[in-house]
Short mmCIF file of C-alpha atoms in Angstrom, two decimals:
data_model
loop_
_atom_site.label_atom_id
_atom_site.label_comp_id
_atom_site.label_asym_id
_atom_site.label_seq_id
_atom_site.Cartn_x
_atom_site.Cartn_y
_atom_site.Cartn_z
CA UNK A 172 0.00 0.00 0.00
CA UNK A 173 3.03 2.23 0.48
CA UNK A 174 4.10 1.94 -3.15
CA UNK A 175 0.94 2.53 -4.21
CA UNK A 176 0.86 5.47 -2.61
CA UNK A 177 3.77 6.88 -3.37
CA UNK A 178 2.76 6.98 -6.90
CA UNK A 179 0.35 10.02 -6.25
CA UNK A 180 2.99 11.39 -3.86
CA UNK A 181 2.56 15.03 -6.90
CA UNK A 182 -0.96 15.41 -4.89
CA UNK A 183 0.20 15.24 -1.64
CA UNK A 184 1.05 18.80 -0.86
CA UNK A 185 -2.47 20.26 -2.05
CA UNK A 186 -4.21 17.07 0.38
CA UNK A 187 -2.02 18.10 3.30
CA UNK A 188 -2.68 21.76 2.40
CA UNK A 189 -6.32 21.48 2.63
CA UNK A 190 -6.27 19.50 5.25
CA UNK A 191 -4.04 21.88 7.15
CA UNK A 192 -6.42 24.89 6.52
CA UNK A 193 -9.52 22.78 7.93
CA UNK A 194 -7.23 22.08 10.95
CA UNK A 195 -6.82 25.64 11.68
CA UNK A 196 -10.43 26.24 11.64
CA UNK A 197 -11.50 23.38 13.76
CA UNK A 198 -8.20 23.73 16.15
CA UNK A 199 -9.46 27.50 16.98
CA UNK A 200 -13.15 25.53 18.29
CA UNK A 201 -12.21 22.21 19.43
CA UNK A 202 -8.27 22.69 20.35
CA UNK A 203 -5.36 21.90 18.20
CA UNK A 204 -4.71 18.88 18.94
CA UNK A 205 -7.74 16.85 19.50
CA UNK A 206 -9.13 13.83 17.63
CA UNK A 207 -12.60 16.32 16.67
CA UNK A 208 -9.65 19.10 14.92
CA UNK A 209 -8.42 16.62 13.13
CA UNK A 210 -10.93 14.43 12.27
CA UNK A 211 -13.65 16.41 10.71
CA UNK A 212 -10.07 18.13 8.46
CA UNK A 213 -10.78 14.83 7.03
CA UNK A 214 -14.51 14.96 7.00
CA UNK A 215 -14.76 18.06 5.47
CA UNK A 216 -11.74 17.07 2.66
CA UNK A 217 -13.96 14.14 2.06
CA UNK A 218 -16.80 16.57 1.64
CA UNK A 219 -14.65 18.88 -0.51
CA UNK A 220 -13.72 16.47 -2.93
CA UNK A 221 -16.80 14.86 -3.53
CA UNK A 222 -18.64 18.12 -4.17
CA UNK A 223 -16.21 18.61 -7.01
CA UNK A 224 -16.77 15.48 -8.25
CA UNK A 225 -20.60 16.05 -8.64
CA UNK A 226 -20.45 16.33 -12.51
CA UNK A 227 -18.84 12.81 -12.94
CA UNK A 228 -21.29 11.31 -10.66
CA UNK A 229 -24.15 12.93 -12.76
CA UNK A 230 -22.38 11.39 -15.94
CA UNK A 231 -21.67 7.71 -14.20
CA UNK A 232 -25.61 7.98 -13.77
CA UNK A 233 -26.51 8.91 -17.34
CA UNK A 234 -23.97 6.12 -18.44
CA UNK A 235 -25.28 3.68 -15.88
CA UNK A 236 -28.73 3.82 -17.15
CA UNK A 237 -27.79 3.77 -20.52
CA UNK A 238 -25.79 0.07 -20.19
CA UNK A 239 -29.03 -0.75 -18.43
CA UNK A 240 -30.66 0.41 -21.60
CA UNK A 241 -28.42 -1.49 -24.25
CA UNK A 242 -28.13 -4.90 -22.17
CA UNK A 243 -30.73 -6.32 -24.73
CA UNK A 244 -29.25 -5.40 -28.05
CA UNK A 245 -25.25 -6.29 -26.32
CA UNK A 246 -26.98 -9.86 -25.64
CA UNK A 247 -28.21 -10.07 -28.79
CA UNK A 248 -25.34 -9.23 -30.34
CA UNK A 249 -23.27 -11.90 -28.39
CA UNK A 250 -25.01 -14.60 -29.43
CA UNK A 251 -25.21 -13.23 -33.12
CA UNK A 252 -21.25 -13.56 -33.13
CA UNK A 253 -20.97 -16.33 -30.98
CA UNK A 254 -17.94 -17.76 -32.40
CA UNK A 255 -16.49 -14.17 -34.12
CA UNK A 256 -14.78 -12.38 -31.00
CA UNK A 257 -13.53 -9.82 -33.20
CA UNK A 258 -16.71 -9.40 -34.88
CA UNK A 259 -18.38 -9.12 -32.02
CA UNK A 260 -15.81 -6.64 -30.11
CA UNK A 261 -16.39 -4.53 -33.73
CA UNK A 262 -20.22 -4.55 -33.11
CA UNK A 263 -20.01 -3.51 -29.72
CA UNK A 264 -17.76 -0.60 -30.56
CA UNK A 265 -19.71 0.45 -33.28
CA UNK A 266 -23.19 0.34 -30.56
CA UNK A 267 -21.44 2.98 -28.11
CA UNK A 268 -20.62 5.14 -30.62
CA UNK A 269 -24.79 5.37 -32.09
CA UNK A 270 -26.14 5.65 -28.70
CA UNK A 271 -23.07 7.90 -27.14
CA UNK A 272 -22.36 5.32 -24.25
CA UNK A 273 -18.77 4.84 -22.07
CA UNK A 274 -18.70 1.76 -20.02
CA UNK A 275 -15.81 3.81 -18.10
CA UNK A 276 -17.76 6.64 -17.04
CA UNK A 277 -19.43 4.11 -14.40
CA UNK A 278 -16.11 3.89 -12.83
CA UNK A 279 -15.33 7.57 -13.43
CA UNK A 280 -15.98 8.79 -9.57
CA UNK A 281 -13.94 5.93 -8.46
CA UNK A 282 -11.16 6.44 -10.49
CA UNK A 283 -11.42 10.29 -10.14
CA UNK A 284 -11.24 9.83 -6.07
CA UNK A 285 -8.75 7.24 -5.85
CA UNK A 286 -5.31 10.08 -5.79
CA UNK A 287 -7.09 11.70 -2.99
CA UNK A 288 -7.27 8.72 -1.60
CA UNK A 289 -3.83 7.37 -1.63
CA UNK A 290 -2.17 11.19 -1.24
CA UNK A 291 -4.11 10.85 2.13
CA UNK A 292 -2.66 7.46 3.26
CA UNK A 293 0.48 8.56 2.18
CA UNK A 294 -0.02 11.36 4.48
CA UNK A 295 -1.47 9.66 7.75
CA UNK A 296 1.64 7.24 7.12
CA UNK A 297 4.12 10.04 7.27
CA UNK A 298 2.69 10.91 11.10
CA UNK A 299 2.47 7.41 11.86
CA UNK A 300 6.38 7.15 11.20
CA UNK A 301 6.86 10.39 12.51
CA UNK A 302 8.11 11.93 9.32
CA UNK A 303 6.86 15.64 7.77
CA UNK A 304 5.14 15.52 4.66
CA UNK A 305 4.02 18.44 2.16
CA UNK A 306 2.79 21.01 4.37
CA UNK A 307 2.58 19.27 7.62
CA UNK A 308 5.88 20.43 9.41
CA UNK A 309 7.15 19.26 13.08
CA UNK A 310 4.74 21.23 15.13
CA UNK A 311 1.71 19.89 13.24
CA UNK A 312 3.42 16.73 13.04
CA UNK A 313 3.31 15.88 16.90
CA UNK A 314 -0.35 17.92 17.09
CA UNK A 315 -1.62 15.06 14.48
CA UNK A 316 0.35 12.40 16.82
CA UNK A 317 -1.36 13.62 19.52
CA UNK A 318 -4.56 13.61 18.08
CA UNK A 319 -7.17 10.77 18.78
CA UNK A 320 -10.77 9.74 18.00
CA UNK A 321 -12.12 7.62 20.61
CA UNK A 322 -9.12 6.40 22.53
CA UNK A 323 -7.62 5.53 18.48
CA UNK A 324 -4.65 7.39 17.24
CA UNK A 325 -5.25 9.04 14.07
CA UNK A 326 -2.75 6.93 12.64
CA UNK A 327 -3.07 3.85 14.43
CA UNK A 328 -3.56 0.69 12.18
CA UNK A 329 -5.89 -2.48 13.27
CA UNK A 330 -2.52 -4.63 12.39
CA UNK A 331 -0.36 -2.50 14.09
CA UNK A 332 2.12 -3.93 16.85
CA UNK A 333 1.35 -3.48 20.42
CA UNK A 334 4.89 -1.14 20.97
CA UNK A 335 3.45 1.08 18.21
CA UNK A 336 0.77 1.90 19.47
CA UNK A 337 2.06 2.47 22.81
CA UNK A 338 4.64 4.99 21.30
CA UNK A 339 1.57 7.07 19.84
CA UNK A 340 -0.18 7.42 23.67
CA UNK A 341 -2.97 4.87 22.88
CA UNK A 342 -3.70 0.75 24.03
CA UNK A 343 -4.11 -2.10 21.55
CA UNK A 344 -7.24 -3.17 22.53
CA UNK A 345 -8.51 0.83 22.23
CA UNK A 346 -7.58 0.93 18.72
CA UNK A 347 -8.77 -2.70 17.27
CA UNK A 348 -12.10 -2.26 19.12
CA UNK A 349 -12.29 1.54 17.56
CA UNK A 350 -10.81 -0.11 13.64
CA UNK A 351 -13.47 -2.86 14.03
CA UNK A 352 -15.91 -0.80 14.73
CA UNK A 353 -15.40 1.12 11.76
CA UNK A 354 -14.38 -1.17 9.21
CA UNK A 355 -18.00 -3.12 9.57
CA UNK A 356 -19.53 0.30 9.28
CA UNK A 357 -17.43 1.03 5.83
CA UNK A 358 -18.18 -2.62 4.72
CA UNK A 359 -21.94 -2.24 5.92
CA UNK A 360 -22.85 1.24 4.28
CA UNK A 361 -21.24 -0.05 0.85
CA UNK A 362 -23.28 -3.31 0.93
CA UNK A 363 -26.54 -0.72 1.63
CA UNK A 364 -25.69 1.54 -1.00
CA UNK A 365 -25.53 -1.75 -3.33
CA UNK A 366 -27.93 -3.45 -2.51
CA UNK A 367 -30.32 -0.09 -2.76
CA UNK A 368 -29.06 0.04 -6.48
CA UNK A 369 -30.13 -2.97 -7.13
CA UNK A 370 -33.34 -3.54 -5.29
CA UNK A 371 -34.82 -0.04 -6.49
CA UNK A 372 -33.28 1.73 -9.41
CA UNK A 373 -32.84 -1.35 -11.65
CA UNK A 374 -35.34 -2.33 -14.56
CA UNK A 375 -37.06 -5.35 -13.52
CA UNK A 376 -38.41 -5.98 -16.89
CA UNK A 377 -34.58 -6.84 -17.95
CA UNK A 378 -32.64 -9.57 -17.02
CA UNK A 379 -28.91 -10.04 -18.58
CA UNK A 380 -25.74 -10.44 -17.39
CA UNK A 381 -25.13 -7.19 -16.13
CA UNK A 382 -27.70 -7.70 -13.27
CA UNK A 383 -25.75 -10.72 -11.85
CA UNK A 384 -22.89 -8.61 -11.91
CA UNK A 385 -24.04 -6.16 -9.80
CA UNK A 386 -25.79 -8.19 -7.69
CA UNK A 387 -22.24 -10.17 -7.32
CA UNK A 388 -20.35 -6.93 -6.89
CA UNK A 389 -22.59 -6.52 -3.64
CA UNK A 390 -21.52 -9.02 -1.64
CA UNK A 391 -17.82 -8.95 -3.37
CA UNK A 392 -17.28 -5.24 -2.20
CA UNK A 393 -17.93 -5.39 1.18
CA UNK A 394 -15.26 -8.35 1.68
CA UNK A 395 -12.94 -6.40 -0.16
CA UNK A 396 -13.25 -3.54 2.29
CA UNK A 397 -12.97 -5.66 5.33
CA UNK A 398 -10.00 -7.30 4.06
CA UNK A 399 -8.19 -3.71 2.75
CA UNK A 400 -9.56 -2.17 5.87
CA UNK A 401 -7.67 -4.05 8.59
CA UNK A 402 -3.99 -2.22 6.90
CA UNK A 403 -5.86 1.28 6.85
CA UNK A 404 -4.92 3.62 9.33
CA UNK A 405 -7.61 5.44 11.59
CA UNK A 406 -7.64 8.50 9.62
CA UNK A 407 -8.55 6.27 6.25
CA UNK A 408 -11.02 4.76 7.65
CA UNK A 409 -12.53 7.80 8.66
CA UNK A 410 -11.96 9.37 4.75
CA UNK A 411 -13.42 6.03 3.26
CA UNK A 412 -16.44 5.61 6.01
CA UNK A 413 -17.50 9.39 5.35
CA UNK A 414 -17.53 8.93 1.20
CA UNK A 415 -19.41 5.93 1.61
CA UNK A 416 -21.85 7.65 3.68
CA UNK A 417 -22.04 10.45 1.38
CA UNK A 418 -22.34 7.81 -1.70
CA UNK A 419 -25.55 6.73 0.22
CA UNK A 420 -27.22 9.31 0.71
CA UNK A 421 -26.31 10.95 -2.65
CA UNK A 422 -27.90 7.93 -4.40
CA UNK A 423 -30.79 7.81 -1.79
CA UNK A 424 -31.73 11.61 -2.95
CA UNK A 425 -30.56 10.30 -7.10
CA UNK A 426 -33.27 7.43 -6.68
CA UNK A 427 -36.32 9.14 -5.12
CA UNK A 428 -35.68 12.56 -7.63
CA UNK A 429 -35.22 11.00 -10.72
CA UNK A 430 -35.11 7.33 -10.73
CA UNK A 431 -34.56 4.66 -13.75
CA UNK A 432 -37.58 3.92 -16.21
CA UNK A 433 -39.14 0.87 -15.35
CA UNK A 434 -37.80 0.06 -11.71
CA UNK A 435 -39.54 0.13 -8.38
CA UNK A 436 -38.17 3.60 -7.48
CA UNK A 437 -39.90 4.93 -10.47
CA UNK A 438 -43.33 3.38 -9.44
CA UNK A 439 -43.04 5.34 -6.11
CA UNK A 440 -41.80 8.43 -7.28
CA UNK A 441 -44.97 8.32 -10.22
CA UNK A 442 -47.38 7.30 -7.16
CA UNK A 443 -46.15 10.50 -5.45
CA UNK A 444 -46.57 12.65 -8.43
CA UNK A 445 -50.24 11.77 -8.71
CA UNK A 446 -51.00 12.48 -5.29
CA UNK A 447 -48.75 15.95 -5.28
CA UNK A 448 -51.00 16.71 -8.66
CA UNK A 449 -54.59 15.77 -6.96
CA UNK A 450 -53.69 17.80 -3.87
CA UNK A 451 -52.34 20.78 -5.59
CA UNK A 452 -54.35 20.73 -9.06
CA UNK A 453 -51.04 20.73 -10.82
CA UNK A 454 -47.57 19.89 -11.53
CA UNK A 455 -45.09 21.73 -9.44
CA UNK A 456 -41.40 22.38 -10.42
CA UNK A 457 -39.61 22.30 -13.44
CA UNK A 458 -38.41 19.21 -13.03
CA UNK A 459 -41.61 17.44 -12.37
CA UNK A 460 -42.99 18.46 -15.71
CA UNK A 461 -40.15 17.98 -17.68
CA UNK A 462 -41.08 14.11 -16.03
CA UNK A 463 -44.44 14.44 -17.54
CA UNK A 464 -43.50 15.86 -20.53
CA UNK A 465 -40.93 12.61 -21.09
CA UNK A 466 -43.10 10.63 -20.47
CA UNK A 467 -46.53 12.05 -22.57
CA UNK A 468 -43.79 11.91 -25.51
CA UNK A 469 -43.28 8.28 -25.37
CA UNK A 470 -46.85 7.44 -26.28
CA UNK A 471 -47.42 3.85 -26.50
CA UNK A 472 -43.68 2.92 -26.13
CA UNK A 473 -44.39 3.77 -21.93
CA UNK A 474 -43.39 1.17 -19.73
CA UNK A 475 -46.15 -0.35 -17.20
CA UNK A 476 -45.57 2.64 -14.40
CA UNK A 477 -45.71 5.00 -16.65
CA UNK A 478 -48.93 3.67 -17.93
CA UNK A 479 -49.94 3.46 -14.73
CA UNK A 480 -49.19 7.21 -13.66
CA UNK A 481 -51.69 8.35 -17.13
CA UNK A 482 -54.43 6.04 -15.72
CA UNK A 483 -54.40 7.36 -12.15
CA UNK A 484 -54.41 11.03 -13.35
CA UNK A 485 -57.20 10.06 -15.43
CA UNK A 486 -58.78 8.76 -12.27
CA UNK A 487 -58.25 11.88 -11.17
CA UNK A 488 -59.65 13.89 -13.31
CA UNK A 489 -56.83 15.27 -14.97
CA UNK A 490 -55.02 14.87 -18.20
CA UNK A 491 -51.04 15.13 -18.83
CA UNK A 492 -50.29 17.79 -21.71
CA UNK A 493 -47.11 17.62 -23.91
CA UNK A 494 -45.63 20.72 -22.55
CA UNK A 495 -45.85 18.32 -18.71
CA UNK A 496 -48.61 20.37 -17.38
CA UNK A 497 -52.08 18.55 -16.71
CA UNK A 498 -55.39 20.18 -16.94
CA UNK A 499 -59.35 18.92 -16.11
CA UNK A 500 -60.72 16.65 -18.37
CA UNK A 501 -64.20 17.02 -19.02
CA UNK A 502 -66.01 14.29 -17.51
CA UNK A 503 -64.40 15.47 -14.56
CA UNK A 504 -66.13 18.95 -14.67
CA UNK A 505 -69.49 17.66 -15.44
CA UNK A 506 -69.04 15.01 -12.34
CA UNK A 507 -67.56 17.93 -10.09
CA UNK A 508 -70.65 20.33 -11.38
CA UNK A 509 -73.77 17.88 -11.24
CA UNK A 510 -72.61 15.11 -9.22
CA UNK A 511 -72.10 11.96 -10.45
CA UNK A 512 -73.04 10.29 -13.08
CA UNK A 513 -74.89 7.15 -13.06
CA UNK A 514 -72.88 3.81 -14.16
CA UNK A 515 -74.30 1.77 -16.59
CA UNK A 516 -75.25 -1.66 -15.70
CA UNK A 517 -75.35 -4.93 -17.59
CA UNK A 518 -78.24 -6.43 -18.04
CA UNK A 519 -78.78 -9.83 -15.32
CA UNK A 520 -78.73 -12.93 -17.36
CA UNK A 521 -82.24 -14.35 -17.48
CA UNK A 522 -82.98 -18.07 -16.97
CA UNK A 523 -84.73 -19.83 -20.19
CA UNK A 524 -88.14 -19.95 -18.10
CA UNK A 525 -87.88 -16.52 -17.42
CA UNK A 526 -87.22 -15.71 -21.18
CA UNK A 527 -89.93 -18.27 -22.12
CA UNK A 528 -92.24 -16.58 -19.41
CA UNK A 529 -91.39 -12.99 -21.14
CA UNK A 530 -92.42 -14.17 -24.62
CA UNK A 531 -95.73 -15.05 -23.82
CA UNK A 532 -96.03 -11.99 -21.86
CA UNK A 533 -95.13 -9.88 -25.19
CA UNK A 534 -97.89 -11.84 -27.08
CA UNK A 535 -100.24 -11.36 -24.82
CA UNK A 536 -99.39 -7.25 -25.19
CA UNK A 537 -99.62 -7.53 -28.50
CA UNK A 538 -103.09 -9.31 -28.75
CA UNK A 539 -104.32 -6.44 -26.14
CA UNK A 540 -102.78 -3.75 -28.22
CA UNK A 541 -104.47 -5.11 -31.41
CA UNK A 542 -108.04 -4.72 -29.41
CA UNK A 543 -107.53 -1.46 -28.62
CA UNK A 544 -106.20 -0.17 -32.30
CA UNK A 545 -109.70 -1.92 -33.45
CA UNK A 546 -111.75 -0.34 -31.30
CA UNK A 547 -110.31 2.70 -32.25
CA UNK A 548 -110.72 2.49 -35.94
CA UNK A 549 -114.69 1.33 -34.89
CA UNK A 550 -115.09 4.82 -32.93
CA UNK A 551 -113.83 7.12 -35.68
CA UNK A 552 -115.65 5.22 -38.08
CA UNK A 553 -118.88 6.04 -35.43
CA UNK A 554 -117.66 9.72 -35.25
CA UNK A 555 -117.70 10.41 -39.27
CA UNK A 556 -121.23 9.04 -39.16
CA UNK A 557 -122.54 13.26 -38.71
CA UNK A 558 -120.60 14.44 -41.52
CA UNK A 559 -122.22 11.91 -44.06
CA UNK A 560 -125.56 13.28 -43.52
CA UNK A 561 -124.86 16.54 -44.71
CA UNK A 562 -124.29 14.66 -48.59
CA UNK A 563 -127.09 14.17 -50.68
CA UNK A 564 -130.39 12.24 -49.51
CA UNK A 565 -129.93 10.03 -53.15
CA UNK A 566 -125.93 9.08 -52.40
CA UNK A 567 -126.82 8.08 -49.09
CA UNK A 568 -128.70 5.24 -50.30
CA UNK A 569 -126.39 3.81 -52.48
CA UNK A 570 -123.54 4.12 -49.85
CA UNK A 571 -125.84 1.99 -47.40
CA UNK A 572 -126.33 -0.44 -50.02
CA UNK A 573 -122.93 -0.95 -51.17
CA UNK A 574 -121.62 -0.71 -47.79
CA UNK A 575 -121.95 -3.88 -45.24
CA UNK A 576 -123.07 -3.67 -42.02
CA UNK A 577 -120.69 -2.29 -39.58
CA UNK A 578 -120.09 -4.19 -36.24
CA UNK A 579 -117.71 -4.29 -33.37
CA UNK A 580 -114.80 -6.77 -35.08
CA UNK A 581 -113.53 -9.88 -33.02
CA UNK A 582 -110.39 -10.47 -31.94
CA UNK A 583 -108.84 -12.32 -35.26
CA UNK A 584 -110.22 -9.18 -37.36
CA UNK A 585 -108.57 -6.96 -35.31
CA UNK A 586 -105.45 -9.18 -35.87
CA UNK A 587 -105.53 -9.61 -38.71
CA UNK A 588 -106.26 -5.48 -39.64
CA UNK A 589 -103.43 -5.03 -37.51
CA UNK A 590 -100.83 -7.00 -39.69
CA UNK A 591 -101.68 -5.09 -43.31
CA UNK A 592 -99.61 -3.03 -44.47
CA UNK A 593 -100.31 0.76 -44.08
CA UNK A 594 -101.47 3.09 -46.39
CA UNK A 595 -103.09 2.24 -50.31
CA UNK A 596 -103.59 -1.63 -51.15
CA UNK A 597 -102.77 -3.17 -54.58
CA UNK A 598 -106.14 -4.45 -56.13
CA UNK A 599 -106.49 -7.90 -56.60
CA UNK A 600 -106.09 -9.60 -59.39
CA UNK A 601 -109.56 -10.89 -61.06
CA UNK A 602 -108.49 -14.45 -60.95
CA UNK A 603 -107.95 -14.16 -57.47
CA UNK A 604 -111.48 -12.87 -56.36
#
């Protein structure tokens, strides 16, 4: 580890000069040369460094979600060039550059962090052996050695022999039970921030190769970390247990905000955004309706939450707009001005009785409707009777004669009126008289 280190011994001096300048702010609250001076220097380098390294962190997301994105066509691709290596190394290449996609900048934070890293160990392991390094001179050199968090010298190590640690003011026992302590909180909160990856901002509705990996390189970190972390010194393990913490909670805020399409984290953030939109009538914040907008664009290509989140508005009441803005749908105004509206009901299945029972019941309408049109056509027939008599006295003769007694017709006249066709017959044919 102390070759390693040495390699990034060009970043020391700005490490132990930030470091230094934290000190002096601290020392002037908590005293020079206590454990809380000198370890929350390191916190707040930690802090420091990871701020600047925002923007890759944004970009290992982006390129995260986009392997997540191409896992289907890279699988197909594999088994397309099976036995063509170099084919199929061609075909990959040639798929990053269409869709813009570095399988590095997933490792970009990582890599970015590591000469902080080691320019800090190198550091720690310059007080530990007594020796001044970049801007740390004698003075600070014994304030540092001083220095402990918990009964732990700053640069104590969990390995260390029981002599060393005596000749830095501290007990063996004191600094394993402090190291252990801290090196199963390192392991634990990179297992978390893992296994949250993988449980909530993953797309369920894809399974390849890539999952397993990750789900492997949960259980394959934290091991690594507990092994490493037994040769770190105190200080270390305070830099690497305070950027795992901020890790966590960075991708804790990352998944709730803006999760990946399709995954569980996605489902809850849409389930939020419907209630947020039925308790406030609309979306709030820019970001929220550049959400909407997204997804409104995608149309039919939405994946089942986001299908979801357009159903529940509707629910609702509301409709998303492309611009991500939603707005009352009609039937909601017309329920919200005069109440509800009735649902329509199926029918209920009848049995055959009851259908059988029905018909007859329809005939027997019929038959009674028949009778009444009959007795209808008898009365008008009845009421014309004044108006003939003011004809001639010789036409009304004739008309008697030609026409047939009138009477009230049975029921099979009536039925029988009843089925001929409205309005002028066709004469009969001689033949048929």
């Amino acid at each position: 580890m102390d070759t390693i280190a040495s390699l990034f011994s060009f970043i020391t001096w700005p490490v132990s000069w930030v470091i230094v300048q934290f000190h002096k702010l601290y020392g002037a609250i908590f005293g020079p040369d206590t454990g809380w001076a000198w370890g929350l220097s390191i916190v707040s380098l930690v802090v420091l460094i990871r701020i600047c390294l925002i923007p890759l962190f944004v970009k290992q997301i982006k390129s995260t979600r986009n392997m997540q994105a191409l896992q289907p066509k890279m699988k197909a691709i594999q088994e397309r060039y099976k036995s063509d290596k170099q084919r199929q190394s061609e075909e990959m290449m040639k798929l990053y550059k269409e869709t813009g996609t570095n399988p590095l900048s997933s490792c970009l934070p990582i890599l970015a962090q590591s000469p902080f890293f080691f320019a800090l160990y190198h550091v720690l392991s310059g007080i530990a052996n007594g020796k001044t390094i970049g801007v740390i001179n004698q003075p600070l050199l014994e304030s540092a050695q001083k220095a402990h968090i918990f009964g732990a010298p700053l640069a104590a190590k969990f390995m260390d022999s029981a002599s060393k640690v005596e000749s830095l003011g501290a007990t063996l026992t004191d600094v394993r039970v402090i190291t252990a302590i801290m090196i199963v909180m390192m392991s634990a909160s990179q297992f978390f921030t893992q296994r949250q990856l993988m449980t909530k901002n993953v797309d369920l509705t894809v399974k390849t190769p890539f999952m397993q990996q990750q789900k492997m390189l949960m259980y394959v970190f934290p091991v690594m970390f507990a092994v490493m972390g037994i040769n770190f010194p105190v200080g270390v393990l305070v830099y690497w247990l305070t950027t795992n913490v901020w890790t966590m909670g960075q991708q804790m805020y990352v998944i709730n905000q803006n999760p990946t399409p399709g995954s569980k984290a996605q489902a809850h953030y849409l389930d939020r955004l419907v209630k947020s939109v039925t308790q406030h009538g609309e979306v709030q914040g820019k970001r929220r309706r550049a959400v909407v907008q997204a997804i409104v664009a995608k149309g039919p290509d939405r994946n089942d939450n986001e299908r979801k989140f357009i159903t529940g508005l509707s629910k609702q009441g509301f409709v998303a707009q492309s611009d991500g803005s939603v707005v009352k749908s009609d039937a909601a105004v017309a329920e919200a001005e005069g109440g509800a509206a009735p649902k329509r009901q199926q029918p209920k299945r009848q049995t055959k009785s009851q259908r059988q029972g029905g018909a007859v019941q329809q005939d027997e309408a019929a038959a009674k409707t028949s009778l009444s049109k009959g007795a209808t056509v008898a009365g008008d027939s009845e009421a014309e009777a004044p108006q003939e008599q003011a004809e001639p006295q010789d036409a009304k003769p004739k008309q008697d004669a030609a026409k047939p007694k009138q009477g009230k017709p049975t029921a099979g006249q009536a039925r029988a009126k009843s089925g001929q066709r409205k309005g002028q017959q066709r004469p009969k044919h001689p033949t048929k008289k």
